[in-house]
mmCIF file of N, CA, C and O in Angstrom:
data_model
loop_
_atom_site.group_PDB
_atom_site.id
_atom_site.type_symbol
_atom_site.label_atom_id
_atom_site.label_comp_id
_atom_site.label_asym_id
_atom_site.label_seq_id
_atom_site.Cartn_x
_atom_site.Cartn_y
_atom_site.Cartn_z
ATOM 1 N N UNK V 701 -144.894 142.403 62.526
ATOM 2 C CA UNK V 701 -143.614 142.458 62.902
ATOM 3 C C UNK V 701 -142.790 141.059 63.444
ATOM 4 O O UNK V 701 -143.351 140.228 64.150
ATOM 5 N N UNK V 702 -141.911 140.581 62.673
ATOM 6 C CA UNK V 702 -141.074 139.600 63.022
ATOM 7 C C UNK V 702 -139.692 139.824 63.672
ATOM 8 O O UNK V 702 -139.023 140.659 63.483
ATOM 9 N N UNK V 703 -139.802 139.150 64.748
ATOM 10 C CA UNK V 703 -138.268 139.060 65.744
ATOM 11 C C UNK V 703 -137.617 138.301 65.275
ATOM 12 O O UNK V 703 -137.854 136.931 65.172
ATOM 13 N N UNK V 704 -136.432 138.660 65.271
ATOM 14 C CA UNK V 704 -135.173 137.401 64.871
ATOM 15 C C UNK V 704 -133.956 137.698 66.166
ATOM 16 O O UNK V 704 -133.745 138.689 66.227
ATOM 17 N N UNK V 705 -133.758 136.343 66.389
ATOM 18 C CA UNK V 705 -132.658 136.687 67.422
ATOM 19 C C UNK V 705 -131.522 136.072 66.757
ATOM 20 O O UNK V 705 -131.572 134.929 66.111
ATOM 21 N N UNK V 706 -130.208 136.609 66.950
ATOM 22 C CA UNK V 706 -129.357 136.299 66.094
ATOM 23 C C UNK V 706 -128.095 135.362 67.170
ATOM 24 O O UNK V 706 -127.977 136.182 68.460
ATOM 25 N N UNK V 707 -128.119 134.150 67.018
ATOM 26 C CA UNK V 707 -127.219 133.334 67.932
ATOM 27 C C UNK V 707 -125.814 133.020 67.256
ATOM 28 O O UNK V 707 -126.130 132.079 66.414
ATOM 29 N N UNK V 708 -124.637 133.699 67.756
ATOM 30 C CA UNK V 708 -123.593 133.342 67.037
ATOM 31 C C UNK V 708 -123.130 131.976 67.247
ATOM 32 O O UNK V 708 -123.443 131.523 68.282
ATOM 33 N N UNK V 709 -122.439 131.216 66.414
ATOM 34 C CA UNK V 709 -121.603 129.955 66.615
ATOM 35 C C UNK V 709 -120.716 129.873 67.463
ATOM 36 O O UNK V 709 -120.054 130.816 67.619
ATOM 37 N N UNK V 710 -120.533 129.089 68.554
ATOM 38 C CA UNK V 710 -119.637 129.151 69.212
ATOM 39 C C UNK V 710 -118.109 128.817 68.660
ATOM 40 O O UNK V 710 -118.129 127.798 67.837
ATOM 41 N N UNK V 711 -117.127 129.647 69.129
ATOM 42 C CA UNK V 711 -116.097 129.597 68.672
ATOM 43 C C UNK V 711 -114.942 128.294 69.153
ATOM 44 O O UNK V 711 -115.091 127.762 70.238
ATOM 45 N N UNK V 712 -114.598 127.757 68.032
ATOM 46 C CA UNK V 712 -113.766 126.409 67.924
ATOM 47 C C UNK V 712 -112.415 126.765 69.077
ATOM 48 O O UNK V 712 -111.782 125.875 69.645
ATOM 49 N N UNK V 713 -112.196 128.182 68.882
ATOM 50 C CA UNK V 713 -111.041 128.488 70.097
ATOM 51 C C UNK V 713 -109.523 127.783 69.470
ATOM 52 O O UNK V 713 -109.323 127.947 68.487
ATOM 53 N N UNK V 714 -109.186 127.237 70.592
ATOM 54 C CA UNK V 714 -107.744 126.388 70.352
ATOM 55 C C UNK V 714 -108.004 125.524 69.190
ATOM 56 O O UNK V 714 -106.775 124.750 69.047
ATOM 57 N N UNK V 715 -108.646 125.085 68.926
ATOM 58 C CA UNK V 715 -109.163 123.866 68.061
ATOM 59 C C UNK V 715 -108.719 124.285 66.567
ATOM 60 O O UNK V 715 -109.302 123.424 65.800
ATOM 61 N N UNK V 716 -108.646 125.477 66.332
ATOM 62 C CA UNK V 716 -109.071 125.922 64.853
ATOM 63 C C UNK V 716 -107.732 125.962 64.052
ATOM 64 O O UNK V 716 -107.072 126.629 63.543
ATOM 65 N N UNK V 717 -106.865 124.821 64.406
ATOM 66 C CA UNK V 717 -105.835 124.370 63.705
ATOM 67 C C UNK V 717 -105.756 123.067 63.342
ATOM 68 O O UNK V 717 -106.590 122.143 63.821
ATOM 69 N N UNK V 718 -105.554 122.565 62.143
ATOM 70 C CA UNK V 718 -105.520 121.159 61.723
ATOM 71 C C UNK V 718 -104.307 120.228 62.344
ATOM 72 O O UNK V 718 -103.216 120.767 63.097
ATOM 73 N N UNK V 719 -105.109 119.169 62.794
ATOM 74 C CA UNK V 719 -104.444 118.416 63.707
ATOM 75 C C UNK V 719 -103.107 117.530 63.143
ATOM 76 O O UNK V 719 -102.171 117.259 63.618
ATOM 77 N N UNK V 720 -103.226 117.574 61.824
ATOM 78 C CA UNK V 720 -102.194 116.812 60.910
ATOM 79 C C UNK V 720 -101.052 117.778 60.472
ATOM 80 O O UNK V 720 -99.705 117.204 60.937
ATOM 81 N N UNK V 721 -101.486 118.976 60.209
ATOM 82 C CA UNK V 721 -100.214 119.671 59.891
ATOM 83 C C UNK V 721 -99.983 121.319 60.674
ATOM 84 O O UNK V 721 -98.914 121.934 60.409
ATOM 85 N N UNK V 722 -101.112 121.652 61.410
ATOM 86 C CA UNK V 722 -101.002 122.678 62.485
ATOM 87 C C UNK V 722 -101.261 123.824 61.497
ATOM 88 O O UNK V 722 -101.193 125.129 62.234
ATOM 89 N N UNK V 723 -101.566 123.805 60.251
ATOM 90 C CA UNK V 723 -101.930 124.972 59.677
ATOM 91 C C UNK V 723 -103.524 125.706 60.588
ATOM 92 O O UNK V 723 -104.279 124.861 60.720
ATOM 93 N N UNK V 724 -103.700 126.810 60.187
ATOM 94 C CA UNK V 724 -104.934 127.732 60.857
ATOM 95 C C UNK V 724 -105.735 127.056 59.776
ATOM 96 O O UNK V 724 -105.932 127.338 58.893
ATOM 97 N N UNK V 725 -107.295 126.916 60.492
ATOM 98 C CA UNK V 725 -108.485 126.668 59.733
ATOM 99 C C UNK V 725 -109.478 127.520 60.390
ATOM 100 O O UNK V 725 -109.453 127.382 61.591
ATOM 101 N N UNK V 726 -110.285 128.030 59.776
ATOM 102 C CA UNK V 726 -111.485 128.890 60.334
ATOM 103 C C UNK V 726 -112.450 128.111 61.081
ATOM 104 O O UNK V 726 -112.523 126.682 61.021
ATOM 105 N N UNK V 727 -113.063 128.691 61.768
ATOM 106 C CA UNK V 727 -114.335 127.974 62.871
ATOM 107 C C UNK V 727 -115.017 127.274 61.782
ATOM 108 O O UNK V 727 -115.802 126.077 62.063
ATOM 109 N N UNK V 728 -115.587 127.861 60.858
ATOM 110 C CA UNK V 728 -116.595 127.603 59.860
ATOM 111 C C UNK V 728 -116.362 126.121 59.151
ATOM 112 O O UNK V 728 -117.012 125.489 59.230
ATOM 113 N N UNK V 729 -114.919 126.390 58.715
ATOM 114 C CA UNK V 729 -114.193 125.029 58.020
ATOM 115 C C UNK V 729 -114.242 124.016 59.069
ATOM 116 O O UNK V 729 -114.796 122.612 58.840
ATOM 117 N N UNK V 730 -114.023 124.201 60.380
ATOM 118 C CA UNK V 730 -114.121 122.978 61.369
ATOM 119 C C UNK V 730 -115.436 122.681 61.461
ATOM 120 O O UNK V 730 -115.817 121.445 61.695
ATOM 121 N N UNK V 731 -116.569 123.585 61.875
ATOM 122 C CA UNK V 731 -117.814 123.012 61.830
ATOM 123 C C UNK V 731 -118.379 122.151 60.647
ATOM 124 O O UNK V 731 -118.920 121.208 60.630
ATOM 125 N N UNK V 732 -117.907 122.626 59.206
ATOM 126 C CA UNK V 732 -118.351 121.976 58.353
ATOM 127 C C UNK V 732 -117.788 120.586 58.009
ATOM 128 O O UNK V 732 -118.347 119.715 57.584
ATOM 129 N N UNK V 733 -116.503 120.703 57.888
ATOM 130 C CA UNK V 733 -115.706 119.443 57.859
ATOM 131 C C UNK V 733 -114.973 118.618 58.865
ATOM 132 O O UNK V 733 -114.630 117.448 58.437
ATOM 133 N N UNK V 734 -115.024 119.130 59.899
ATOM 134 C CA UNK V 734 -114.650 118.454 60.905
ATOM 135 C C UNK V 734 -115.245 117.451 61.574
ATOM 136 O O UNK V 734 -116.655 117.168 61.173
ATOM 137 N N UNK V 735 -114.569 116.866 62.757
ATOM 138 C CA UNK V 735 -115.678 115.603 63.247
ATOM 139 C C UNK V 735 -116.595 116.100 64.044
ATOM 140 O O UNK V 735 -117.065 117.406 64.164
ATOM 141 N N UNK V 736 -117.133 115.684 64.834
ATOM 142 C CA UNK V 736 -118.163 115.755 65.769
ATOM 143 C C UNK V 736 -118.054 116.622 67.093
ATOM 144 O O UNK V 736 -118.818 117.432 67.288
ATOM 145 N N UNK V 737 -116.757 116.816 67.241
ATOM 146 C CA UNK V 737 -116.276 117.828 68.254
ATOM 147 C C UNK V 737 -115.558 119.204 67.152
ATOM 148 O O UNK V 737 -114.809 119.753 68.106
ATOM 149 N N UNK V 738 -115.852 119.328 66.276
ATOM 150 C CA UNK V 738 -115.506 120.314 65.466
ATOM 151 C C UNK V 738 -113.922 120.544 65.307
ATOM 152 O O UNK V 738 -113.232 121.427 65.275
ATOM 153 N N UNK V 739 -113.351 119.190 65.579
ATOM 154 C CA UNK V 739 -111.893 119.064 64.932
ATOM 155 C C UNK V 739 -111.462 118.686 63.867
ATOM 156 O O UNK V 739 -112.083 117.899 63.191
ATOM 157 N N UNK V 740 -110.429 119.465 63.302
ATOM 158 C CA UNK V 740 -110.099 119.203 61.786
ATOM 159 C C UNK V 740 -108.874 118.307 61.864
ATOM 160 O O UNK V 740 -107.725 118.712 62.303
ATOM 161 N N UNK V 741 -108.711 116.981 60.941
ATOM 162 C CA UNK V 741 -107.580 116.181 60.966
ATOM 163 C C UNK V 741 -107.031 116.432 60.267
ATOM 164 O O UNK V 741 -105.741 115.787 59.900
ATOM 165 N N UNK V 742 -107.836 116.876 58.883
ATOM 166 C CA UNK V 742 -106.729 117.305 57.697
ATOM 167 C C UNK V 742 -107.386 118.719 56.995
ATOM 168 O O UNK V 742 -108.469 118.906 57.541
ATOM 169 N N UNK V 743 -106.774 119.516 56.134
ATOM 170 C CA UNK V 743 -107.230 120.692 55.656
ATOM 171 C C UNK V 743 -106.368 120.751 54.284
ATOM 172 O O UNK V 743 -105.835 120.032 54.064
ATOM 173 N N UNK V 744 -107.028 121.911 53.754
ATOM 174 C CA UNK V 744 -106.480 122.480 52.485
ATOM 175 C C UNK V 744 -104.994 122.222 52.087
ATOM 176 O O UNK V 744 -104.784 122.245 50.986
ATOM 177 N N UNK V 745 -104.377 122.754 53.363
ATOM 178 C CA UNK V 745 -102.944 122.977 53.284
ATOM 179 C C UNK V 745 -101.937 121.503 52.700
ATOM 180 O O UNK V 745 -100.927 121.276 52.371
ATOM 181 N N UNK V 746 -102.840 120.545 53.544
ATOM 182 C CA UNK V 746 -102.102 119.086 53.638
ATOM 183 C C UNK V 746 -103.090 117.891 52.881
ATOM 184 O O UNK V 746 -102.723 116.823 53.141
ATOM 185 N N UNK V 747 -104.054 118.470 52.434
ATOM 186 C CA UNK V 747 -104.783 117.130 51.463
ATOM 187 C C UNK V 747 -105.631 117.907 50.419
ATOM 188 O O UNK V 747 -105.572 119.201 50.325
ATOM 189 N N UNK V 748 -106.328 117.267 49.859
ATOM 190 C CA UNK V 748 -107.000 117.723 48.227
ATOM 191 C C UNK V 748 -108.446 118.059 48.989
ATOM 192 O O UNK V 748 -109.094 117.301 49.653
ATOM 193 N N UNK V 749 -109.294 119.011 47.977
ATOM 194 C CA UNK V 749 -110.334 118.908 48.350
ATOM 195 C C UNK V 749 -111.415 117.899 48.032
ATOM 196 O O UNK V 749 -112.377 117.532 48.758
ATOM 197 N N UNK V 750 -110.984 116.904 47.310
ATOM 198 C CA UNK V 750 -111.498 115.673 46.869
ATOM 199 C C UNK V 750 -111.748 114.688 47.967
ATOM 200 O O UNK V 750 -112.950 114.143 48.492
ATOM 201 N N UNK V 751 -110.603 114.899 48.826
ATOM 202 C CA UNK V 751 -110.483 114.230 49.999
ATOM 203 C C UNK V 751 -111.436 114.561 50.868
ATOM 204 O O UNK V 751 -112.015 114.033 51.754
ATOM 205 N N UNK V 752 -111.124 116.002 51.234
ATOM 206 C CA UNK V 752 -111.655 116.689 52.687
ATOM 207 C C UNK V 752 -113.152 116.317 52.373
ATOM 208 O O UNK V 752 -113.776 116.317 53.382
ATOM 209 N N UNK V 753 -113.638 116.491 51.394
ATOM 210 C CA UNK V 753 -114.922 116.819 51.264
ATOM 211 C C UNK V 753 -115.806 115.146 51.415
ATOM 212 O O UNK V 753 -117.120 115.023 51.374
ATOM 213 N N UNK V 754 -114.865 114.060 51.431
ATOM 214 C CA UNK V 754 -115.394 112.808 51.226
ATOM 215 C C UNK V 754 -114.969 112.300 52.690
ATOM 216 O O UNK V 754 -115.293 111.275 53.254
ATOM 217 N N UNK V 755 -114.594 113.339 53.832
ATOM 218 C CA UNK V 755 -114.379 112.638 55.056
ATOM 219 C C UNK V 755 -112.838 112.724 55.920
ATOM 220 O O UNK V 755 -112.900 112.880 56.755
ATOM 221 N N UNK V 756 -111.913 113.106 55.014
ATOM 222 C CA UNK V 756 -110.490 113.127 55.515
ATOM 223 C C UNK V 756 -110.632 113.947 56.675
ATOM 224 O O UNK V 756 -109.575 113.970 57.327
ATOM 225 N N UNK V 757 -111.171 115.207 56.756
ATOM 226 C CA UNK V 757 -110.916 116.321 57.407
ATOM 227 C C UNK V 757 -111.488 115.898 58.731
ATOM 228 O O UNK V 757 -111.186 116.297 59.866
ATOM 229 N N UNK V 758 -112.426 115.061 58.822
ATOM 230 C CA UNK V 758 -113.045 114.609 59.931
ATOM 231 C C UNK V 758 -112.301 113.024 60.663
ATOM 232 O O UNK V 758 -112.829 112.594 61.442
ATOM 233 N N UNK V 759 -111.180 112.890 59.733
ATOM 234 C CA UNK V 759 -110.785 111.939 60.346
ATOM 235 C C UNK V 759 -111.090 110.411 59.600
ATOM 236 O O UNK V 759 -110.635 109.341 60.371
ATOM 237 N N UNK V 760 -111.716 110.163 58.716
ATOM 238 C CA UNK V 760 -112.283 109.407 58.101
ATOM 239 C C UNK V 760 -111.331 108.828 57.337
ATOM 240 O O UNK V 760 -110.643 109.749 56.348
ATOM 241 N N UNK V 761 -111.000 107.306 57.226
ATOM 242 C CA UNK V 761 -110.250 107.078 55.865
ATOM 243 C C UNK V 761 -110.812 107.146 54.932
ATOM 244 O O UNK V 761 -112.448 106.409 54.591
ATOM 245 N N UNK V 762 -110.392 107.405 53.649
ATOM 246 C CA UNK V 762 -110.891 107.470 52.270
ATOM 247 C C UNK V 762 -110.486 106.490 51.242
ATOM 248 O O UNK V 762 -109.165 106.562 51.484
ATOM 249 N N UNK V 763 -111.109 106.265 50.193
ATOM 250 C CA UNK V 763 -110.410 105.398 49.097
ATOM 251 C C UNK V 763 -109.640 106.069 48.232
ATOM 252 O O UNK V 763 -108.707 105.344 47.529
ATOM 253 N N UNK V 764 -109.538 107.257 48.016
ATOM 254 C CA UNK V 764 -108.793 108.316 47.274
ATOM 255 C C UNK V 764 -107.373 108.051 47.898
ATOM 256 O O UNK V 764 -107.301 108.473 48.955
ATOM 257 N N UNK V 765 -106.400 108.189 46.905
ATOM 258 C CA UNK V 765 -104.947 108.023 47.486
ATOM 259 C C UNK V 765 -104.329 109.417 48.295
ATOM 260 O O UNK V 765 -105.292 110.316 47.754
ATOM 261 N N UNK V 766 -103.950 109.428 49.498
ATOM 262 C CA UNK V 766 -103.290 110.301 50.154
ATOM 263 C C UNK V 766 -102.089 111.095 49.290
ATOM 264 O O UNK V 766 -101.167 110.063 48.803
ATOM 265 N N UNK V 767 -102.266 112.433 48.836
ATOM 266 C CA UNK V 767 -101.118 113.077 48.332
ATOM 267 C C UNK V 767 -99.746 112.782 48.853
ATOM 268 O O UNK V 767 -98.851 113.204 48.243
ATOM 269 N N UNK V 768 -99.716 112.745 50.258
ATOM 270 C CA UNK V 768 -98.376 112.662 51.084
ATOM 271 C C UNK V 768 -97.618 111.368 50.866
ATOM 272 O O UNK V 768 -96.666 111.512 50.740
ATOM 273 N N UNK V 769 -98.710 110.490 50.462
ATOM 274 C CA UNK V 769 -98.062 108.769 50.336
ATOM 275 C C UNK V 769 -98.303 108.391 49.057
ATOM 276 O O UNK V 769 -97.392 107.349 48.577
ATOM 277 N N UNK V 770 -98.748 108.975 48.125
ATOM 278 C CA UNK V 770 -98.657 108.642 46.521
ATOM 279 C C UNK V 770 -98.101 110.090 45.643
ATOM 280 O O UNK V 770 -98.910 111.039 45.357
ATOM 281 N N UNK V 771 -96.737 109.592 45.507
ATOM 282 C CA UNK V 771 -96.203 110.909 44.744
ATOM 283 C C UNK V 771 -96.621 111.255 43.431
ATOM 284 O O UNK V 771 -97.240 110.308 42.738
ATOM 285 N N UNK V 772 -97.179 112.375 42.733
ATOM 286 C CA UNK V 772 -97.636 112.480 41.705
ATOM 287 C C UNK V 772 -98.713 112.618 41.370
ATOM 288 O O UNK V 772 -99.169 112.719 40.256
ATOM 289 N N UNK V 773 -99.735 112.340 42.679
ATOM 290 C CA UNK V 773 -101.312 112.604 42.314
ATOM 291 C C UNK V 773 -101.707 113.611 42.563
ATOM 292 O O UNK V 773 -100.803 114.542 43.258
ATOM 293 N N UNK V 774 -102.801 113.952 42.097
ATOM 294 C CA UNK V 774 -103.476 115.371 42.261
ATOM 295 C C UNK V 774 -102.640 116.448 41.791
ATOM 296 O O UNK V 774 -102.367 117.662 42.555
ATOM 297 N N UNK V 775 -101.712 116.567 41.074
ATOM 298 C CA UNK V 775 -101.392 117.512 40.156
ATOM 299 C C UNK V 775 -99.696 117.828 40.815
ATOM 300 O O UNK V 775 -99.105 118.619 40.636
ATOM 301 N N UNK V 776 -99.463 116.923 41.896
ATOM 302 C CA UNK V 776 -97.993 117.311 42.622
ATOM 303 C C UNK V 776 -97.156 116.622 41.577
ATOM 304 O O UNK V 776 -97.263 115.789 40.588
ATOM 305 N N UNK V 777 -95.831 116.841 41.888
ATOM 306 C CA UNK V 777 -94.514 116.525 41.333
ATOM 307 C C UNK V 777 -94.220 115.142 41.757
ATOM 308 O O UNK V 777 -94.051 115.146 43.135
ATOM 309 N N UNK V 778 -93.950 113.875 41.143
ATOM 310 C CA UNK V 778 -93.396 112.793 41.725
ATOM 311 C C UNK V 778 -91.970 113.016 41.802
ATOM 312 O O UNK V 778 -91.027 113.470 41.186
ATOM 313 N N UNK V 779 -91.506 112.840 43.151
ATOM 314 C CA UNK V 779 -89.913 112.593 43.491
ATOM 315 C C UNK V 779 -89.503 111.649 42.802
ATOM 316 O O UNK V 779 -89.592 110.381 42.884
ATOM 317 N N UNK V 780 -88.153 112.035 42.062
ATOM 318 C CA UNK V 780 -87.252 110.923 41.427
ATOM 319 C C UNK V 780 -86.462 110.197 42.321
ATOM 320 O O UNK V 780 -85.631 110.910 42.891
#
């Protein structure tokens, strides 16, 4: 018989919000995409998946244009 111990991940608690826009993010999102302290600097509410997966969620500058500063990028409408 094999014994298995279940050790839940510690909760990020008060850190489960995006530091950029304040939107809720799950603890799992914080662990996967956040920085070494499980803090999320950008989230799906304020950034694109393409940028998040390349490090913007962890606070890393990425070469892909930011949808907030590049109007009309990533399916958004350009303000005229």
